[in-house]
Coordinates of C-alpha atoms and ligand atoms in Angstrom, one line a residue:
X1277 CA 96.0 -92.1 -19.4
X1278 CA 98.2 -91.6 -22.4
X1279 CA 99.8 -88.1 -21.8
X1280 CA 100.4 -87.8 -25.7
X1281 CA 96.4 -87.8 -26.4
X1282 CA 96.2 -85.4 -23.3
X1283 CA 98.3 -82.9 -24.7
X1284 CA 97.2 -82.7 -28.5
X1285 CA 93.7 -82.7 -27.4
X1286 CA 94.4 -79.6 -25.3
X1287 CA 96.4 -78.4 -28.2
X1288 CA 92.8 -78.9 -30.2
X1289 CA 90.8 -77.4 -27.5
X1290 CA 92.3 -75.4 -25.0
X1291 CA 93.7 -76.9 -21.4
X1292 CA 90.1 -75.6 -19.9
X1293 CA 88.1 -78.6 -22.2
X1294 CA 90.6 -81.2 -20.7
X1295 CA 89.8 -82.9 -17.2
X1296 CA 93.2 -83.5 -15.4
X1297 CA 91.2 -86.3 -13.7
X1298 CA 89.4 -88.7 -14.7
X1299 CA 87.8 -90.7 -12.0
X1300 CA 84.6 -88.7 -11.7
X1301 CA 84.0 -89.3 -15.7
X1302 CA 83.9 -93.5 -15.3
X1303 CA 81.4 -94.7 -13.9
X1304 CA 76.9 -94.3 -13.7
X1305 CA 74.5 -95.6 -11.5
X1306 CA 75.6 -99.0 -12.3
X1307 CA 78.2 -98.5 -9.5
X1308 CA 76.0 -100.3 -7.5
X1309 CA 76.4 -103.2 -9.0
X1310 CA 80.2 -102.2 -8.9
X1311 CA 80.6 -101.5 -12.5
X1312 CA 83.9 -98.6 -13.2
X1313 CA 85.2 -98.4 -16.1
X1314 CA 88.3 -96.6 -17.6
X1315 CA 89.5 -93.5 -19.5
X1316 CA 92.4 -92.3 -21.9
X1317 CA 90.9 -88.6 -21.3
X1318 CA 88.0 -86.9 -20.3
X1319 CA 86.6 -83.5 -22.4
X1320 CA 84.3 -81.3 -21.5
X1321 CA 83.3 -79.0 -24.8
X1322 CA 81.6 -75.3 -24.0
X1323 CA 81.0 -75.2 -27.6
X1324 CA 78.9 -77.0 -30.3
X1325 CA 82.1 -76.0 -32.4
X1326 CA 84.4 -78.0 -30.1
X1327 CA 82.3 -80.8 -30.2
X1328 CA 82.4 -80.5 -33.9
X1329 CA 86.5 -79.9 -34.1
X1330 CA 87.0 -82.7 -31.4
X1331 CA 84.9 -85.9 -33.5
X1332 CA 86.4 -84.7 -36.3
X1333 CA 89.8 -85.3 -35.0
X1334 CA 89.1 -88.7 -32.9
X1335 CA 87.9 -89.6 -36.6
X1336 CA 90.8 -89.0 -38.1
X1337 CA 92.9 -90.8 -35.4
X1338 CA 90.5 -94.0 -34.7
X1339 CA 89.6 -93.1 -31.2
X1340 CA 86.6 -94.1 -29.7
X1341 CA 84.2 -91.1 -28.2
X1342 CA 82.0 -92.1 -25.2
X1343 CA 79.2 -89.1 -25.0
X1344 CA 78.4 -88.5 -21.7
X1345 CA 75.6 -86.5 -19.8
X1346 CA 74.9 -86.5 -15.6
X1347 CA 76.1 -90.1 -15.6
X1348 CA 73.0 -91.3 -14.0
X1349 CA 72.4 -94.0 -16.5
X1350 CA 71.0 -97.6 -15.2
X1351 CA 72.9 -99.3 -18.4
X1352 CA 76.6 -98.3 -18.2
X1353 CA 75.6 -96.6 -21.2
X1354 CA 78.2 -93.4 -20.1
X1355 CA 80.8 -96.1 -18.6
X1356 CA 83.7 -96.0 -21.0
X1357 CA 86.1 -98.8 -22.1
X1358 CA 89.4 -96.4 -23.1
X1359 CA 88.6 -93.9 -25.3
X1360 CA 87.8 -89.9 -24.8
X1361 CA 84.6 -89.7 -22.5
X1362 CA 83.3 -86.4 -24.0
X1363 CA 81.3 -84.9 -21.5
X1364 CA 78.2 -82.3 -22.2
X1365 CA 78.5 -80.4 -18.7
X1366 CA 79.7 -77.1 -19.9
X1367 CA 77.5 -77.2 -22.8
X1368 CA 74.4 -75.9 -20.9
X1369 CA 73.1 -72.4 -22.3
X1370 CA 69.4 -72.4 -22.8
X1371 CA 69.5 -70.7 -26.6
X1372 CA 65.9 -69.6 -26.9
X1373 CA 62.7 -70.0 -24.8
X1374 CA 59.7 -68.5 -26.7
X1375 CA 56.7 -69.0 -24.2
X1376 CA 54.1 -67.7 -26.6
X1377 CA 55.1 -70.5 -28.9
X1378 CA 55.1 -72.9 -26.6
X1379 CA 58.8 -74.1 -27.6
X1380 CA 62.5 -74.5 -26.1
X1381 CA 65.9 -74.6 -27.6
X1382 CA 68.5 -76.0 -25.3
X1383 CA 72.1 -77.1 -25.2
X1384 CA 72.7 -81.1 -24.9
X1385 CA 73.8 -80.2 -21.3
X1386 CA 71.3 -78.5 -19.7
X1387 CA 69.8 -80.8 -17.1
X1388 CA 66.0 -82.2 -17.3
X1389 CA 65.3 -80.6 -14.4
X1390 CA 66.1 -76.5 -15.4
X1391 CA 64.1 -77.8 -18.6
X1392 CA 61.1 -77.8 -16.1
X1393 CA 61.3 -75.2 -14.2
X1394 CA 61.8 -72.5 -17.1
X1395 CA 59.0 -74.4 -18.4
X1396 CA 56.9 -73.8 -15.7
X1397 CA 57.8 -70.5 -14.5
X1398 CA 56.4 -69.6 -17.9
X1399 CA 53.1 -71.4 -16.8
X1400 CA 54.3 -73.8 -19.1
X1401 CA 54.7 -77.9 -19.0
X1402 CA 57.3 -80.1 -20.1
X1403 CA 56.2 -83.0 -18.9
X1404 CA 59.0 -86.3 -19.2
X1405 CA 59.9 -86.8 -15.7
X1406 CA 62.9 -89.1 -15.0
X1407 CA 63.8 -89.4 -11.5
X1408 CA 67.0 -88.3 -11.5
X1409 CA 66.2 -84.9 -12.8
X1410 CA 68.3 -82.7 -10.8
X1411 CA 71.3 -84.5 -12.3
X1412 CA 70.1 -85.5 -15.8
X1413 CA 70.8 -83.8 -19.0
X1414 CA 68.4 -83.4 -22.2
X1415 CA 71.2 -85.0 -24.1
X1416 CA 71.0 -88.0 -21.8
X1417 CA 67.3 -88.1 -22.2
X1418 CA 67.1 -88.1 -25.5
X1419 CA 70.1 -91.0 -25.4
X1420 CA 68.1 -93.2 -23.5
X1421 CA 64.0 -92.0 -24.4
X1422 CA 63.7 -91.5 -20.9
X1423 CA 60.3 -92.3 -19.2
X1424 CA 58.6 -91.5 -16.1
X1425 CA 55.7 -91.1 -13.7
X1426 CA 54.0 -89.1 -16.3
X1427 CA 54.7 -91.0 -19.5
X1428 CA 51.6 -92.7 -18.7
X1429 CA 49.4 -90.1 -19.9
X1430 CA 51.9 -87.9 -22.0
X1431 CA 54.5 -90.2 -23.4
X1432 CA 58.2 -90.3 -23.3
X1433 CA 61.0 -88.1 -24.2
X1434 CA 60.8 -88.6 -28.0
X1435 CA 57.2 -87.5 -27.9
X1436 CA 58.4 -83.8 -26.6
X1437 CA 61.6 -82.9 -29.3
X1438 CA 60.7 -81.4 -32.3
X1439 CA 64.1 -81.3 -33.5
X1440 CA 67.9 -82.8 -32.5
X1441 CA 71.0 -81.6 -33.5
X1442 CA 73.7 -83.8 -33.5
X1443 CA 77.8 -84.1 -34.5
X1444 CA 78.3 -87.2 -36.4
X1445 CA 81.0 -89.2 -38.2
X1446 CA 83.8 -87.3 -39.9
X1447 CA 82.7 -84.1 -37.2
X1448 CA 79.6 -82.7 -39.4
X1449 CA 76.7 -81.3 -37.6
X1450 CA 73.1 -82.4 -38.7
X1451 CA 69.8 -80.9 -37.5
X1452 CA 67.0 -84.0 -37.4
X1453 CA 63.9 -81.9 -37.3
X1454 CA 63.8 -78.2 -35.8
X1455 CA 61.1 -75.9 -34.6
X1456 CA 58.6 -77.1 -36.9
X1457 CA 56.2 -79.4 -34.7
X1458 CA 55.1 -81.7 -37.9
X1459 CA 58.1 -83.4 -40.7
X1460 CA 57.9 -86.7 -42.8
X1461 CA 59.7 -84.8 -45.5
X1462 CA 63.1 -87.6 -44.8
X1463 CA 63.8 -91.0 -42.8
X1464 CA 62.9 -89.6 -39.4
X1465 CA 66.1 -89.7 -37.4
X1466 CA 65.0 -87.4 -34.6
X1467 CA 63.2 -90.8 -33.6
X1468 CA 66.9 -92.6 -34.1
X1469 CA 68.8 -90.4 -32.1
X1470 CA 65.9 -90.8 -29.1
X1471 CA 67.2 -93.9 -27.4
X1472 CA 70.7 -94.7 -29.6
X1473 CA 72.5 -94.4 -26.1
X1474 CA 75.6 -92.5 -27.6
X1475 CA 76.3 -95.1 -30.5
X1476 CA 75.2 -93.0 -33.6
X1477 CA 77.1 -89.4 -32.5
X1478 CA 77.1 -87.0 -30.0
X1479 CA 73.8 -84.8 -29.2
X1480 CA 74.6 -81.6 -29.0
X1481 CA 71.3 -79.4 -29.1
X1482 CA 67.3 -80.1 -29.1
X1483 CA 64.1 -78.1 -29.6
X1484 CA 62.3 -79.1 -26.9
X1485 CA 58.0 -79.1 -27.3
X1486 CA 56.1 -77.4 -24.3
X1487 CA 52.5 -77.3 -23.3
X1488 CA 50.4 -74.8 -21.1
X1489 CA 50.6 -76.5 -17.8
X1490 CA 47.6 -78.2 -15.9
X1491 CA 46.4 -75.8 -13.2
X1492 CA 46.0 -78.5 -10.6
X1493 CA 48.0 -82.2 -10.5
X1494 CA 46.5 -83.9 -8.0
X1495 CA 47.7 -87.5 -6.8
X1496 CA 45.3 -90.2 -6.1
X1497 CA 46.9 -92.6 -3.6
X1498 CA 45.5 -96.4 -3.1
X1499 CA 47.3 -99.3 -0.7
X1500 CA 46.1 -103.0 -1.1
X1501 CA 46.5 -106.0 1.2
X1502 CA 47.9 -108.2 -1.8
X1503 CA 49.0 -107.7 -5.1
X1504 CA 45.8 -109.5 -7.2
X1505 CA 43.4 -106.9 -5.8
X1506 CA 46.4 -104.1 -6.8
X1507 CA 46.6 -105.3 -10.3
X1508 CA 42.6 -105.1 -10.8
X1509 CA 42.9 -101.8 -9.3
X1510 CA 45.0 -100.7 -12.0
X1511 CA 42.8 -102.6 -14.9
X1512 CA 39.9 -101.0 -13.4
X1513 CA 41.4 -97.3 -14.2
X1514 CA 41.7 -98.4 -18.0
X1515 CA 38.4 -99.9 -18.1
X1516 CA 36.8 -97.1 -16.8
X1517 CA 38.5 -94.9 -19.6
X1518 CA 39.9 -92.8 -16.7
X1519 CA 43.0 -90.6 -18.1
X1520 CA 45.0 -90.4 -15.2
X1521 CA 48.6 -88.6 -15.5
X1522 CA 50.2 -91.4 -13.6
X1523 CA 49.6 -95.2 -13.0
X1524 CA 52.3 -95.9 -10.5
X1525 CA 52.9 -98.9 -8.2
X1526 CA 54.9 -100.3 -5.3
X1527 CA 54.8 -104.0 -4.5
X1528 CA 55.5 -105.7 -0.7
X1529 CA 58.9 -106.0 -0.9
X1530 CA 59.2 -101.7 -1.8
X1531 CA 56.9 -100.9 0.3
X1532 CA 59.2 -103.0 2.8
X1533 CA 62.4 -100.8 2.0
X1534 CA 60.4 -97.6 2.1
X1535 CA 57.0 -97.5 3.4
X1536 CA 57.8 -96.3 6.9
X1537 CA 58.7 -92.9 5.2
X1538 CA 55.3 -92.5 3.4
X1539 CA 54.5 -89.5 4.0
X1540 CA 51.2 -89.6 6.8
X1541 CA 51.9 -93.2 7.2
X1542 CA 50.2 -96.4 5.3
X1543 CA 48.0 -99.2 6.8
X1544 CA 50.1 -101.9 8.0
X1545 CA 48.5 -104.7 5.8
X1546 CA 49.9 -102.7 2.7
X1547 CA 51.6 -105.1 0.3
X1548 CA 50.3 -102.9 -2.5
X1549 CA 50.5 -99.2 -3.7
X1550 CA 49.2 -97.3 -6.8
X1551 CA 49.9 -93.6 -7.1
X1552 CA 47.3 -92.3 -9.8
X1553 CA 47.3 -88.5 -10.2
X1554 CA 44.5 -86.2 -11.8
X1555 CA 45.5 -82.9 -13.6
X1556 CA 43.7 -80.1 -15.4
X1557 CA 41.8 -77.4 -14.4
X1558 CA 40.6 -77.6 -10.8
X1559 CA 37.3 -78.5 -12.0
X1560 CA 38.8 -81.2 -14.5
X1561 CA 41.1 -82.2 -11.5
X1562 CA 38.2 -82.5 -8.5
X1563 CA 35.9 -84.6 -10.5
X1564 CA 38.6 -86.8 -12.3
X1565 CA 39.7 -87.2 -8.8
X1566 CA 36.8 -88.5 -7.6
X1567 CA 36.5 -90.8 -10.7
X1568 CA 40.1 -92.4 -10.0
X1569 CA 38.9 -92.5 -5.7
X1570 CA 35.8 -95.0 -7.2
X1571 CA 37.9 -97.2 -9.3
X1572 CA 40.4 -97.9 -7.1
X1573 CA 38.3 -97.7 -3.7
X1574 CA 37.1 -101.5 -4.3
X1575 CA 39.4 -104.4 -2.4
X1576 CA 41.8 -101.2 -1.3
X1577 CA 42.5 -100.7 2.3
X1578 CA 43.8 -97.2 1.9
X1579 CA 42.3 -94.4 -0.8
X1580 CA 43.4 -90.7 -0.3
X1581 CA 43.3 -87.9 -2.8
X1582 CA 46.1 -85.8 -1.9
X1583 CA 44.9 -82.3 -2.1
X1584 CA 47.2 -79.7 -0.6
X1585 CA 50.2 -78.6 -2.7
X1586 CA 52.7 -79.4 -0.1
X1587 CA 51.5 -83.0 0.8
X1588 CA 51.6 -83.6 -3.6
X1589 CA 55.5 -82.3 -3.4
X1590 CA 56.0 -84.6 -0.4
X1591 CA 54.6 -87.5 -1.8
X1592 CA 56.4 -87.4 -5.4
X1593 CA 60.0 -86.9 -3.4
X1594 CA 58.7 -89.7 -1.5
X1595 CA 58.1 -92.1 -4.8
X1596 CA 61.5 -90.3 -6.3
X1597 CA 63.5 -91.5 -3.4
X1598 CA 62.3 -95.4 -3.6
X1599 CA 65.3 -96.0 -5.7
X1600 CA 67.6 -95.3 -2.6
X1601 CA 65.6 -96.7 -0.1
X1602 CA 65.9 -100.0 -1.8
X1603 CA 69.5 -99.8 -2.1
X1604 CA 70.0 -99.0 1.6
X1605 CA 68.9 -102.5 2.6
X1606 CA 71.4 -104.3 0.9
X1607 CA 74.1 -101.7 0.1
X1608 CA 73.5 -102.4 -3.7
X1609 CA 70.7 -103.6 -5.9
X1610 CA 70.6 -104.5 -9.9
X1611 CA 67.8 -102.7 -11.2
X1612 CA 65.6 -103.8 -14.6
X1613 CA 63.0 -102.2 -16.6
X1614 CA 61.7 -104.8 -18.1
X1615 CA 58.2 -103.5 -20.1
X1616 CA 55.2 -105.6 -21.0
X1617 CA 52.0 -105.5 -22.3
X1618 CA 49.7 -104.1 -19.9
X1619 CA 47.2 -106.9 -19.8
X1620 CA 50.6 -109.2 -18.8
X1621 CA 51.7 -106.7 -15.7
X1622 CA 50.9 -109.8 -12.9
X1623 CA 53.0 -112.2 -14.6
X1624 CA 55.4 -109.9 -14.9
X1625 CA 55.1 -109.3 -11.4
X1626 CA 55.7 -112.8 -10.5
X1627 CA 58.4 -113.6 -13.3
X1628 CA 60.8 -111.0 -11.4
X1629 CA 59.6 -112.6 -7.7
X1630 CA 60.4 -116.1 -9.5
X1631 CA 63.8 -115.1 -10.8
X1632 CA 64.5 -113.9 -7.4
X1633 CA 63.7 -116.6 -5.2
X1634 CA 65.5 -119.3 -8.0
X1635 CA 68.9 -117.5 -7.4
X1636 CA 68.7 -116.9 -4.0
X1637 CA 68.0 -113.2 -3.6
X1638 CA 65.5 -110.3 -1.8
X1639 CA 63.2 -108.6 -4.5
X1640 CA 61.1 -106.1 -4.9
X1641 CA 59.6 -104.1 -8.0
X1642 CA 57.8 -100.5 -8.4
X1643 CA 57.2 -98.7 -11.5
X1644 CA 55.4 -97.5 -14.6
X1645 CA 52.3 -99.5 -14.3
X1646 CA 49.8 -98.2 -16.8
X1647 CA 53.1 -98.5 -18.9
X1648 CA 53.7 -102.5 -18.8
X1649 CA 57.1 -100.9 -16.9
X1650 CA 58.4 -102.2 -14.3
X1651 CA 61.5 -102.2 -11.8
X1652 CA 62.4 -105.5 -11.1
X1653 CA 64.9 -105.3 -8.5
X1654 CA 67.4 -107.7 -7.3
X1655 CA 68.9 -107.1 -3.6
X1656 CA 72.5 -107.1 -3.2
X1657 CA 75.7 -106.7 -1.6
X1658 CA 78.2 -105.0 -4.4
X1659 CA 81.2 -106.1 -2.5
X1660 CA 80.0 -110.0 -2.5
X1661 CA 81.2 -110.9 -6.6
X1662 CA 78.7 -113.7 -5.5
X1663 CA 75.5 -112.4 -5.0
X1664 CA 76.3 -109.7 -8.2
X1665 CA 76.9 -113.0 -10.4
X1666 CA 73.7 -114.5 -8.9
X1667 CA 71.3 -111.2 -9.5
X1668 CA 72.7 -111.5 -13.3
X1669 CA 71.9 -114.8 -13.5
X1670 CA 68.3 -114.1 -12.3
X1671 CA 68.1 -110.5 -14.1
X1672 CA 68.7 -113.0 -17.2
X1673 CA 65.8 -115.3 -16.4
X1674 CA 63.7 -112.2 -16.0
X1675 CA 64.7 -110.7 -20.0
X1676 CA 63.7 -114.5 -20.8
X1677 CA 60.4 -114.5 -18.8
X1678 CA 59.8 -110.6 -20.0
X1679 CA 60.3 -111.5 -24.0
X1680 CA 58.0 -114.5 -23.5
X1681 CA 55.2 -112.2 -22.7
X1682 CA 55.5 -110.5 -25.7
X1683 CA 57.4 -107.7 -23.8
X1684 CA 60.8 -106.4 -23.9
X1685 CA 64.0 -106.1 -21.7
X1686 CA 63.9 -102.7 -21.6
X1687 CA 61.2 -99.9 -21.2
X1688 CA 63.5 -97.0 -20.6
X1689 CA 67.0 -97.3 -19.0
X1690 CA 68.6 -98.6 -22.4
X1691 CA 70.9 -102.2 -23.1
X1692 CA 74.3 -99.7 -22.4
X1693 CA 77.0 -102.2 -21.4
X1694 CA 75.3 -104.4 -18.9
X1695 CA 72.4 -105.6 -21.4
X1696 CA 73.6 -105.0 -24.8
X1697 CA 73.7 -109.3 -25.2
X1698 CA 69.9 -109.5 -24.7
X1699 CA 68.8 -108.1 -27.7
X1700 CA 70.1 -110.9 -30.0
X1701 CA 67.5 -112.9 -28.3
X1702 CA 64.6 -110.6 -28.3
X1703 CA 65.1 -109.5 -32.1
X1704 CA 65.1 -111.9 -34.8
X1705 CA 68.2 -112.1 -37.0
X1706 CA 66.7 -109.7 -39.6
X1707 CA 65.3 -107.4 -37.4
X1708 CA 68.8 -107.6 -35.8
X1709 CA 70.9 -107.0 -39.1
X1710 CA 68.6 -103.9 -39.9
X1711 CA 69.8 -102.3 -36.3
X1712 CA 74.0 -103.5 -37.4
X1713 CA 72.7 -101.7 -40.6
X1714 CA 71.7 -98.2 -39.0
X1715 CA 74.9 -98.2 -36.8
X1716 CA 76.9 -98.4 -39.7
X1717 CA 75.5 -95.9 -41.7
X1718 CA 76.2 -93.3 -39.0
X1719 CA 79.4 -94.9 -37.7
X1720 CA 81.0 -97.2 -39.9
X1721 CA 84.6 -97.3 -38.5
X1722 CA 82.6 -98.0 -34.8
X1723 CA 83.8 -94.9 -33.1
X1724 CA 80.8 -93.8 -31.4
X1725 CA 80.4 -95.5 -27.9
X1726 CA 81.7 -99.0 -29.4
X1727 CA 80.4 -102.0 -27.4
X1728 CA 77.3 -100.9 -26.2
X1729 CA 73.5 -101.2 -26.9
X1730 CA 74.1 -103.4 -29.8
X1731 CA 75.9 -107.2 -29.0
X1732 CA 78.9 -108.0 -30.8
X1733 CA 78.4 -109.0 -34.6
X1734 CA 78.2 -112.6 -35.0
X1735 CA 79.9 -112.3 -38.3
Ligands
FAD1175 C1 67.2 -92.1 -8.9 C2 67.1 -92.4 -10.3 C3 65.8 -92.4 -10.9 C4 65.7 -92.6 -12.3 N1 64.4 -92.6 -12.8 C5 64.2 -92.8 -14.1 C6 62.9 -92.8 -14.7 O1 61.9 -92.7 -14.0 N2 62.8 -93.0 -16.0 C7 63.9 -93.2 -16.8 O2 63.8 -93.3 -18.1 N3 65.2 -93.2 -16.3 C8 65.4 -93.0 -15.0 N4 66.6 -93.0 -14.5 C9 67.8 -93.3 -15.3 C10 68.5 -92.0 -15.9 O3 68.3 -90.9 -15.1 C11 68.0 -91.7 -17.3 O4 68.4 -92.8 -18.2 C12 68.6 -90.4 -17.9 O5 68.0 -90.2 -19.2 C13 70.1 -90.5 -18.2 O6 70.6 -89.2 -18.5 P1 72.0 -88.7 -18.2 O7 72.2 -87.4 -18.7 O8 72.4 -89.0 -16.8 O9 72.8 -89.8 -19.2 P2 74.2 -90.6 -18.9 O10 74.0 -91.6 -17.8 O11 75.3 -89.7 -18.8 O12 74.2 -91.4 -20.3 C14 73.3 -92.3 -20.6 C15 73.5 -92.7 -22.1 O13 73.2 -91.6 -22.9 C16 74.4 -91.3 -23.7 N5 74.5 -89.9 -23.8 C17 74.4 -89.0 -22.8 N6 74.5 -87.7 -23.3 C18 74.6 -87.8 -24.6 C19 74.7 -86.9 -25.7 N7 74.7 -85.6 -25.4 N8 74.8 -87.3 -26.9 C20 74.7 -88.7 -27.2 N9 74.6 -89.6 -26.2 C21 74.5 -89.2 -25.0 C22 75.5 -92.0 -23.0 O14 76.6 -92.3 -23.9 C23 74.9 -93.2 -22.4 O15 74.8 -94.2 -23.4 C24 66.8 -92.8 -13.1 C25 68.1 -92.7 -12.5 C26 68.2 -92.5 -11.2 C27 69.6 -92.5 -10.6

């Protein structure tokens, strides 16, 4: 850490917006994989102002800005190479909830998961659902277009901001969108900012869109003895024209690392699991319910329509805990989210079980499965330089296998650090020099989160 930057940028923003430590700012869930990476300081803004006076001056100087929100990234997105790590904590102050209007205006900072529980104890809905949620900012959502459970039915974090409001090159502030729910008056770059992981500015506000919530959510629960009879399962729900919230699954090897914890316990010839979840009134909820039960009752071994508000709360910390169950077996694991056309989800399946098995290495996958989305995990030990080198040799068999299907090597976690290189070979060189293109325009001196999401230029 270079004590000169330290102390003008305390000068520029007060000792208080300066961490004296750094450690805590390096590093996301890639850890796991042992990824840390390293900072000349570490700012925390409380104001949009600070943000504003802070780019401006890293503009002026040629140092790179690494935005950061709760750090739970699965791309090393928020893991910085040098550089200022500016980090959204402190700016967190929910500026206007209007429930009558059904809208939200929130600091970058404010985590996804006070987002939904304003929302809802407003009998309101904001439905994206990462799994870190607790931890999580808006900021960071927006970063990546985070997913979830409930994408399936009501889309992904870009589908739910009206409006972002960023600081970009040179320190200006720009408002993409606002309250208005409808815009095509300009290039839409509300939709740019939702999943530019950091490298276009720093996102320091959104208006958040909010619906009345569903009276009842009611999860629909279905184990298989094999994967084929899961995967028809799952088909069956979208031929039947069923609108389930969620279209979850679990293969063998996660039900493995976590299926002695499912709540009320689960058939011991389970190598299959698909959590579907009705919602609506409790009318709506009771016969779609039943619907989802008869589609997925054929070949299953297990059906249960989870109907009492605790066993629902259990069962989603349940299915929001797989992640760490899956790292206890081997102390680590390297993660994918690969995304596929639905009609291609068993290969996809396979391809990761494949990759796996050529390498050497445990798998397992769970997921988004009504979204083509799905966790291909690789089981490691962090601390063995070997077995990391062999899961990114097989993780890079999987982007291979994944764009052959037509799909793409990543649904919702973003390229970050660890994947940035993939996306020369999903994109063609046109399509490729159009993304160079966009980064420019916002950044053309490459201050913003350098080295990540994009590969280097070839020329
Ligand atoms: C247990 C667990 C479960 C998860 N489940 C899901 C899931 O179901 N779906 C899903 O999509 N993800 C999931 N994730 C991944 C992660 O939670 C999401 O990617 C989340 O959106 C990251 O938000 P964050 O605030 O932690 O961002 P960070 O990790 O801090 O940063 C992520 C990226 O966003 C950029 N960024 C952060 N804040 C800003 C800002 N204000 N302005 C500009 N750029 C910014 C960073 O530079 C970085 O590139 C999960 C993670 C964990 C640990």
């Amino acid at each position: 850490v270079s004590d000169g930057l330290l102390s003008d940028l305390r000068r520029l923003l007060g000792a208080q917006a300066v961490a004296s430590n750094t450690a805590d700012y390096i590093r996301d869930s890639t850890e796991m994989q042992g990824l840390r990476g390293h900072a000349d300081a570490v700012v925390l803004p409380d104001t949009v102002a600070q943000v504003q006076k802070l780019v401006g001056w890293c503009c002026d100087q040629r140092i790179t800005m690494v935005p950061r929100g709760g750090g739970t990234g699965f791309a090393g997105g928020a893991v910085p190479d040098g550089g200022v790590v500016v980090c959204l904590d402190r700016l967190n102050r929910v500026r206007s909830l209007e429930p009558e209007l059904w809208r939200m205006n929130v600091d970058a900072g404010v985590t996804t998961g006070r987002v939904q529980q304003l929302a809802r104890e407003n009998g309101l809905y904001y439905p994206p659902d990462p799994g870190a949620a607790e931890q999580s900012q808006i900021g960071g959502n927006i970063a990546c277009n985070a997913g979830g459970p409930h994408s399936f039915k009501y889309g992904v974090t870009r589908d739910w901001i009206t409006g972002v409001e960023a600081v970009v090159a040179g320190g200006d502030l720009i408002q993409a969108g606002g309250a208005m729910r409808k815009d095509v008056a300009a290039y839409d770059l509300r939709s740019l900012f939702a999943g530019s992981e950091g490298t276009l500015g720093i996102i320091t506000g959104a208006w958040l869109r909010l619906i009345p919530a569903p009276d009842v959510q009611m999860p629909v629960v279905a184990a298989y003895p094999d994967r084929p009879a899961g995967v028809s399962a799952i088909r069956r729900v979208f031929g039947s024209g069923l609108r389930s919230a969620t279209l979850e699954y679990l293969d063998a090897g996660a039900l493995a690392a976590a299926g002695a914890t499912f709540p009320g316990g689960l058939p011991e010839r389970a190598a299959f699991l698909v959590i579907a979840e009705a919602d609506g009134t409790q009318a709506e909820a009771d016969s779609l319910a039943s619907e989802l039960d008869e589609a997925l009752t054929p070949d299953a071994n297990y059906v249960h329509v989870v109907r009492s508000i605790g066993d629902q709360r259990e069962l989603w910390r349940w299915r929001s805990g797989i992640s760490f169950a899956v790292r206890a077996q081997r102390g680590g694991k390297m993660s994918e989210d690969i995304v596929v056309p639905v009609d291609r989800l068993e290969e996809a399946l396979e391809l990761g079980e494949r990759a796996g098995a050529a390498f050497g290495l445990a798998t397992c996958s769970w997921g988004h499965a009504g979204d083509g989305n799905l966790h291909a995990t690789f089981l490691i030990d962090p601390a063995s330089a070997n077995e990391v080198s062999r899961a990114a040799q097989a993780a890079d068999e999987l982007f291979r296998g994944a764009i052959a299907l037509g799909g793409s090597v990543s649904g919702e976690h973003g390229l970050g650090l660890v994947k940035r290189h993939q996306l020369a070979r999903q994109l063609t060189a046109p399509e490729l020099r159009l993304q160079f293109l966009i980064k420019k325009s916002f950044d053309p001196d490459n201050l913003f989160n350098p080295h990540k999401k994009l590969p280097e230029p070839q020329n």
